Amino acid sequence: MSTLIENNAVTAIPAAESTAALTHFRASLQFETDCSDVASALASGSPGFVLLDVRSPALFASGHLPGAVNLMHGKIIASKLADYSHDTLFVTYCAGPHCNGATRGAIRLAQLGRPVKVMIGGVTGWLDEGFDLAVSELD
């Protein structure tokens, strides 16, 4: 059976060979996780990470992932993390795929030597997966 390759943006550059693809995709999971995996870990009662909502307090109060801690990405400094052991894994999220706040928060955590992953999809992805948000009052 022969494979017909059309000349389009998808096929113009051949896919990586399988071992390179395997290395790449395995490595990507060291940097990110998804909403379903986060929800499953949270439901276990012992997720093994701190879920960090890096949006503003007002957005956090209007709807956030259950169990999340609010710390805006621009406010992530060593003193705010003092209550967490140095090997605590943080999982950052923001509004959704159109927002780079989770990445900005992950950069700040990595600069402080903290283990970190980004939850891809953010709040938008969480809702798309059918999960509920928690709400809280502003202090």
JSON list of C-alpha atoms in Angstrom, two decimals:
[
{"chain": "A", "resi": 1, "resn": "MET", "atom": "CA", "xyz": [0.00, 0.00, 0.00]},
{"chain": "A", "resi": 2, "resn": "SER", "atom": "CA", "xyz": [1.55, 3.30, -1.01]},
{"chain": "A", "resi": 3, "resn": "THR", "atom": "CA", "xyz": [1.14, 6.53, 0.91]},
{"chain": "A", "resi": 4, "resn": "LEU", "atom": "CA", "xyz": [0.07, 9.57, -1.06]},
{"chain": "A", "resi": 5, "resn": "ILE", "atom": "CA", "xyz": [1.46, 12.75, 0.51]},
{"chain": "A", "resi": 6, "resn": "GLU", "atom": "CA", "xyz": [-0.37, 15.90, -0.39]},
{"chain": "A", "resi": 7, "resn": "ASN", "atom": "CA", "xyz": [1.57, 19.14, -0.57]},
{"chain": "A", "resi": 8, "resn": "ASN", "atom": "CA", "xyz": [0.10, 21.14, 2.31]},
{"chain": "A", "resi": 9, "resn": "ALA", "atom": "CA", "xyz": [1.29, 22.82, 5.49]},
{"chain": "A", "resi": 10, "resn": "VAL", "atom": "CA", "xyz": [0.87, 19.63, 7.52]},
{"chain": "A", "resi": 11, "resn": "THR", "atom": "CA", "xyz": [2.79, 17.30, 5.22]},
{"chain": "A", "resi": 12, "resn": "ALA", "atom": "CA", "xyz": [5.34, 19.75, 3.76]},
{"chain": "A", "resi": 13, "resn": "ILE", "atom": "CA", "xyz": [7.67, 19.03, 6.68]},
{"chain": "A", "resi": 14, "resn": "PRO", "atom": "CA", "xyz": [7.93, 15.32, 7.45]},
{"chain": "A", "resi": 15, "resn": "ALA", "atom": "CA", "xyz": [7.10, 14.08, 10.93]},
{"chain": "A", "resi": 16, "resn": "ALA", "atom": "CA", "xyz": [10.03, 13.34, 13.22]},
{"chain": "A", "resi": 17, "resn": "GLU", "atom": "CA", "xyz": [11.23, 9.77, 13.35]},
{"chain": "A", "resi": 18, "resn": "SER", "atom": "CA", "xyz": [9.60, 7.75, 16.11]},
{"chain": "A", "resi": 19, "resn": "THR", "atom": "CA", "xyz": [12.47, 7.78, 18.65]},
{"chain": "A", "resi": 20, "resn": "ALA", "atom": "CA", "xyz": [12.82, 11.57, 18.36]},
{"chain": "A", "resi": 21, "resn": "ALA", "atom": "CA", "xyz": [9.05, 11.97, 18.70]},
{"chain": "A", "resi": 22, "resn": "LEU", "atom": "CA", "xyz": [9.01, 9.71, 21.76]},
{"chain": "A", "resi": 23, "resn": "THR", "atom": "CA", "xyz": [11.79, 11.73, 23.41]},
{"chain": "A", "resi": 24, "resn": "HIS", "atom": "CA", "xyz": [10.03, 15.00, 22.65]},
{"chain": "A", "resi": 25, "resn": "PHE", "atom": "CA", "xyz": [6.57, 13.99, 23.85]},
{"chain": "A", "resi": 26, "resn": "ARG", "atom": "CA", "xyz": [7.86, 12.31, 27.01]},
{"chain": "A", "resi": 27, "resn": "ALA", "atom": "CA", "xyz": [9.86, 15.45, 27.80]},
{"chain": "A", "resi": 28, "resn": "SER", "atom": "CA", "xyz": [6.79, 17.67, 27.32]},
{"chain": "A", "resi": 29, "resn": "LEU", "atom": "CA", "xyz": [5.08, 15.90, 30.22]},
{"chain": "A", "resi": 30, "resn": "GLN", "atom": "CA", "xyz": [7.89, 17.07, 32.51]},
{"chain": "A", "resi": 31, "resn": "PHE", "atom": "CA", "xyz": [6.71, 20.63, 31.86]},
{"chain": "A", "resi": 32, "resn": "GLU", "atom": "CA", "xyz": [2.95, 20.37, 31.60]},
{"chain": "A", "resi": 33, "resn": "THR", "atom": "CA", "xyz": [-0.10, 18.46, 32.72]},
{"chain": "A", "resi": 34, "resn": "ASP", "atom": "CA", "xyz": [-3.74, 18.66, 31.73]},
{"chain": "A", "resi": 35, "resn": "CYS", "atom": "CA", "xyz": [-7.04, 19.43, 33.42]},
{"chain": "A", "resi": 36, "resn": "SER", "atom": "CA", "xyz": [-8.22, 15.83, 33.58]},
{"chain": "A", "resi": 37, "resn": "ASP", "atom": "CA", "xyz": [-5.03, 14.64, 35.27]},
{"chain": "A", "resi": 38, "resn": "VAL", "atom": "CA", "xyz": [-5.19, 17.52, 37.76]},
{"chain": "A", "resi": 39, "resn": "ALA", "atom": "CA", "xyz": [-8.85, 16.76, 38.55]},
{"chain": "A", "resi": 40, "resn": "SER", "atom": "CA", "xyz": [-8.05, 13.08, 39.07]},
{"chain": "A", "resi": 41, "resn": "ALA", "atom": "CA", "xyz": [-5.13, 13.89, 41.37]},
{"chain": "A", "resi": 42, "resn": "LEU", "atom": "CA", "xyz": [-7.23, 16.36, 43.38]},
{"chain": "A", "resi": 43, "resn": "ALA", "atom": "CA", "xyz": [-10.03, 13.79, 43.72]},
{"chain": "A", "resi": 44, "resn": "SER", "atom": "CA", "xyz": [-7.55, 11.32, 45.21]},
{"chain": "A", "resi": 45, "resn": "GLY", "atom": "CA", "xyz": [-7.26, 13.58, 48.26]},
{"chain": "A", "resi": 46, "resn": "SER", "atom": "CA", "xyz": [-3.48, 13.50, 48.07]},
{"chain": "A", "resi": 47, "resn": "PRO", "atom": "CA", "xyz": [-2.47, 15.19, 44.82]},
{"chain": "A", "resi": 48, "resn": "GLY", "atom": "CA", "xyz": [1.23, 15.67, 45.56]},
{"chain": "A", "resi": 49, "resn": "PHE", "atom": "CA", "xyz": [1.31, 19.28, 44.35]},
{"chain": "A", "resi": 50, "resn": "VAL", "atom": "CA", "xyz": [0.11, 22.78, 45.15]},
{"chain": "A", "resi": 51, "resn": "LEU", "atom": "CA", "xyz": [-2.30, 24.13, 42.55]},
{"chain": "A", "resi": 52, "resn": "LEU", "atom": "CA", "xyz": [-1.48, 27.78, 41.97]},
{"chain": "A", "resi": 53, "resn": "ASP", "atom": "CA", "xyz": [-3.97, 30.17, 40.36]},
{"chain": "A", "resi": 54, "resn": "VAL", "atom": "CA", "xyz": [-1.81, 33.03, 39.08]},
{"chain": "A", "resi": 55, "resn": "ARG", "atom": "CA", "xyz": [-4.68, 35.36, 38.13]},
{"chain": "A", "resi": 56, "resn": "SER", "atom": "CA", "xyz": [-5.87, 38.42, 40.03]},
{"chain": "A", "resi": 57, "resn": "PRO", "atom": "CA", "xyz": [-7.68, 38.03, 43.37]},
{"chain": "A", "resi": 58, "resn": "ALA", "atom": "CA", "xyz": [-10.91, 39.28, 41.75]},
{"chain": "A", "resi": 59, "resn": "LEU", "atom": "CA", "xyz": [-10.79, 36.65, 39.00]},
{"chain": "A", "resi": 60, "resn": "PHE", "atom": "CA", "xyz": [-9.87, 34.00, 41.57]},
{"chain": "A", "resi": 61, "resn": "ALA", "atom": "CA", "xyz": [-12.85, 34.95, 43.74]},
{"chain": "A", "resi": 62, "resn": "SER", "atom": "CA", "xyz": [-15.24, 34.81, 40.77]},
{"chain": "A", "resi": 63, "resn": "GLY", "atom": "CA", "xyz": [-14.26, 31.22, 39.98]},
{"chain": "A", "resi": 64, "resn": "HIS", "atom": "CA", "xyz": [-11.21, 29.03, 40.54]},
{"chain": "A", "resi": 65, "resn": "LEU", "atom": "CA", "xyz": [-10.27, 25.39, 40.62]},
{"chain": "A", "resi": 66, "resn": "PRO", "atom": "CA", "xyz": [-11.21, 23.76, 43.93]},
{"chain": "A", "resi": 67, "resn": "GLY", "atom": "CA", "xyz": [-8.23, 23.62, 46.28]},
{"chain": "A", "resi": 68, "resn": "ALA", "atom": "CA", "xyz": [-6.24, 26.22, 44.38]},
{"chain": "A", "resi": 69, "resn": "VAL", "atom": "CA", "xyz": [-4.13, 28.86, 46.10]},
{"chain": "A", "resi": 70, "resn": "ASN", "atom": "CA", "xyz": [-4.17, 32.35, 44.61]},
{"chain": "A", "resi": 71, "resn": "LEU", "atom": "CA", "xyz": [-0.81, 34.01, 44.01]},
{"chain": "A", "resi": 72, "resn": "MET", "atom": "CA", "xyz": [-0.52, 36.33, 41.04]},
{"chain": "A", "resi": 73, "resn": "HIS", "atom": "CA", "xyz": [2.44, 35.48, 38.82]},
{"chain": "A", "resi": 74, "resn": "GLY", "atom": "CA", "xyz": [3.99, 38.91, 39.40]},
{"chain": "A", "resi": 75, "resn": "LYS", "atom": "CA", "xyz": [3.90, 38.34, 43.17]},
{"chain": "A", "resi": 76, "resn": "ILE", "atom": "CA", "xyz": [5.69, 34.99, 43.21]},
{"chain": "A", "resi": 77, "resn": "ILE", "atom": "CA", "xyz": [8.74, 35.62, 45.39]},
{"chain": "A", "resi": 78, "resn": "ALA", "atom": "CA", "xyz": [10.71, 33.44, 47.79]},
{"chain": "A", "resi": 79, "resn": "SER", "atom": "CA", "xyz": [9.08, 34.88, 50.92]},
{"chain": "A", "resi": 80, "resn": "LYS", "atom": "CA", "xyz": [5.59, 33.95, 49.66]},
{"chain": "A", "resi": 81, "resn": "LEU", "atom": "CA", "xyz": [6.72, 30.33, 49.28]},
{"chain": "A", "resi": 82, "resn": "ALA", "atom": "CA", "xyz": [8.41, 30.04, 52.66]},
{"chain": "A", "resi": 83, "resn": "ASP", "atom": "CA", "xyz": [5.69, 27.77, 54.09]},
{"chain": "A", "resi": 84, "resn": "TYR", "atom": "CA", "xyz": [6.29, 25.15, 51.39]},
{"chain": "A", "resi": 85, "resn": "SER", "atom": "CA", "xyz": [9.17, 22.69, 51.44]},
{"chain": "A", "resi": 86, "resn": "HIS", "atom": "CA", "xyz": [11.71, 23.34, 48.71]},
{"chain": "A", "resi": 87, "resn": "ASP", "atom": "CA", "xyz": [10.75, 20.17, 46.84]},
{"chain": "A", "resi": 88, "resn": "THR", "atom": "CA", "xyz": [7.02, 21.02, 46.69]},
{"chain": "A", "resi": 89, "resn": "LEU", "atom": "CA", "xyz": [5.70, 20.66, 43.16]},
{"chain": "A", "resi": 90, "resn": "PHE", "atom": "CA", "xyz": [3.62, 23.62, 41.98]},
{"chain": "A", "resi": 91, "resn": "VAL", "atom": "CA", "xyz": [1.12, 23.41, 39.13]},
{"chain": "A", "resi": 92, "resn": "THR", "atom": "CA", "xyz": [0.26, 26.82, 37.70]},
{"chain": "A", "resi": 93, "resn": "TYR", "atom": "CA", "xyz": [-2.81, 27.82, 35.73]},
{"chain": "A", "resi": 94, "resn": "CYS", "atom": "CA", "xyz": [-4.46, 30.98, 34.45]},
{"chain": "A", "resi": 95, "resn": "ALA", "atom": "CA", "xyz": [-7.51, 31.87, 32.36]},
{"chain": "A", "resi": 96, "resn": "GLY", "atom": "CA", "xyz": [-6.89, 29.59, 29.41]},
{"chain": "A", "resi": 97, "resn": "PRO", "atom": "CA", "xyz": [-4.88, 28.93, 26.29]},
{"chain": "A", "resi": 98, "resn": "HIS", "atom": "CA", "xyz": [-5.08, 32.60, 25.32]},
{"chain": "A", "resi": 99, "resn": "CYS", "atom": "CA", "xyz": [-3.29, 33.60, 28.55]},
{"chain": "A", "resi": 100, "resn": "ASN", "atom": "CA", "xyz": [0.43, 33.25, 29.30]},
{"chain": "A", "resi": 101, "resn": "GLY", "atom": "CA", "xyz": [0.13, 33.90, 33.03]},
{"chain": "A", "resi": 102, "resn": "ALA", "atom": "CA", "xyz": [0.66, 30.23, 33.90]},
{"chain": "A", "resi": 103, "resn": "THR", "atom": "CA", "xyz": [3.90, 30.24, 31.92]},
{"chain": "A", "resi": 104, "resn": "ARG", "atom": "CA", "xyz": [5.00, 33.49, 33.57]},
{"chain": "A", "resi": 105, "resn": "GLY", "atom": "CA", "xyz": [4.29, 31.97, 36.98]},
{"chain": "A", "resi": 106, "resn": "ALA", "atom": "CA", "xyz": [6.17, 28.80, 36.05]},
{"chain": "A", "resi": 107, "resn": "ILE", "atom": "CA", "xyz": [9.17, 30.88, 35.01]},
{"chain": "A", "resi": 108, "resn": "ARG", "atom": "CA", "xyz": [9.21, 32.68, 38.34]},
{"chain": "A", "resi": 109, "resn": "LEU", "atom": "CA", "xyz": [8.95, 29.42, 40.27]},
{"chain": "A", "resi": 110, "resn": "ALA", "atom": "CA", "xyz": [11.73, 27.84, 38.20]},
{"chain": "A", "resi": 111, "resn": "GLN", "atom": "CA", "xyz": [13.92, 30.90, 38.80]},
{"chain": "A", "resi": 112, "resn": "LEU", "atom": "CA", "xyz": [13.41, 30.28, 42.52]},
{"chain": "A", "resi": 113, "resn": "GLY", "atom": "CA", "xyz": [14.53, 26.67, 42.08]},
{"chain": "A", "resi": 114, "resn": "ARG", "atom": "CA", "xyz": [11.04, 25.23, 42.61]},
{"chain": "A", "resi": 115, "resn": "PRO", "atom": "CA", "xyz": [9.64, 22.22, 40.74]},
{"chain": "A", "resi": 116, "resn": "VAL", "atom": "CA", "xyz": [6.80, 23.36, 38.50]},
{"chain": "A", "resi": 117, "resn": "LYS", "atom": "CA", "xyz": [4.42, 22.27, 35.76]},
{"chain": "A", "resi": 118, "resn": "VAL", "atom": "CA", "xyz": [1.82, 24.25, 33.83]},
{"chain": "A", "resi": 119, "resn": "MET", "atom": "CA", "xyz": [-1.75, 23.00, 33.61]},
{"chain": "A", "resi": 120, "resn": "ILE", "atom": "CA", "xyz": [-2.56, 23.45, 29.94]},
{"chain": "A", "resi": 121, "resn": "GLY", "atom": "CA", "xyz": [-6.01, 24.82, 29.16]},
{"chain": "A", "resi": 122, "resn": "GLY", "atom": "CA", "xyz": [-6.39, 26.84, 32.36]},
{"chain": "A", "resi": 123, "resn": "VAL", "atom": "CA", "xyz": [-9.88, 27.71, 33.56]},
{"chain": "A", "resi": 124, "resn": "THR", "atom": "CA", "xyz": [-11.24, 27.46, 30.01]},
{"chain": "A", "resi": 125, "resn": "GLY", "atom": "CA", "xyz": [-9.93, 23.91, 29.67]},
{"chain": "A", "resi": 126, "resn": "TRP", "atom": "CA", "xyz": [-11.22, 23.01, 33.13]},
{"chain": "A", "resi": 127, "resn": "LEU", "atom": "CA", "xyz": [-14.73, 24.12, 32.19]},
{"chain": "A", "resi": 128, "resn": "ASP", "atom": "CA", "xyz": [-14.49, 22.47, 28.75]},
{"chain": "A", "resi": 129, "resn": "GLU", "atom": "CA", "xyz": [-13.75, 19.17, 30.52]},
{"chain": "A", "resi": 130, "resn": "GLY", "atom": "CA", "xyz": [-17.00, 19.57, 32.51]},
{"chain": "A", "resi": 131, "resn": "PHE", "atom": "CA", "xyz": [-15.42, 20.34, 35.89]},
{"chain": "A", "resi": 132, "resn": "ASP", "atom": "CA", "xyz": [-16.88, 22.91, 38.29]},
{"chain": "A", "resi": 133, "resn": "LEU", "atom": "CA", "xyz": [-15.28, 26.03, 39.70]},
{"chain": "A", "resi": 134, "resn": "ALA", "atom": "CA", "xyz": [-15.27, 27.12, 43.31]},
{"chain": "A", "resi": 135, "resn": "VAL", "atom": "CA", "xyz": [-16.03, 30.71, 44.28]},
{"chain": "A", "resi": 136, "resn": "SER", "atom": "CA", "xyz": [-14.89, 32.74, 47.24]},
{"chain": "A", "resi": 137, "resn": "GLU", "atom": "CA", "xyz": [-15.38, 36.20, 48.65]},
{"chain": "A", "resi": 138, "resn": "LEU", "atom": "CA", "xyz": [-12.73, 38.87, 48.32]},
{"chain": "A", "resi": 139, "resn": "ASP", "atom": "CA", "xyz": [-10.94, 39.74, 51.55]}
]
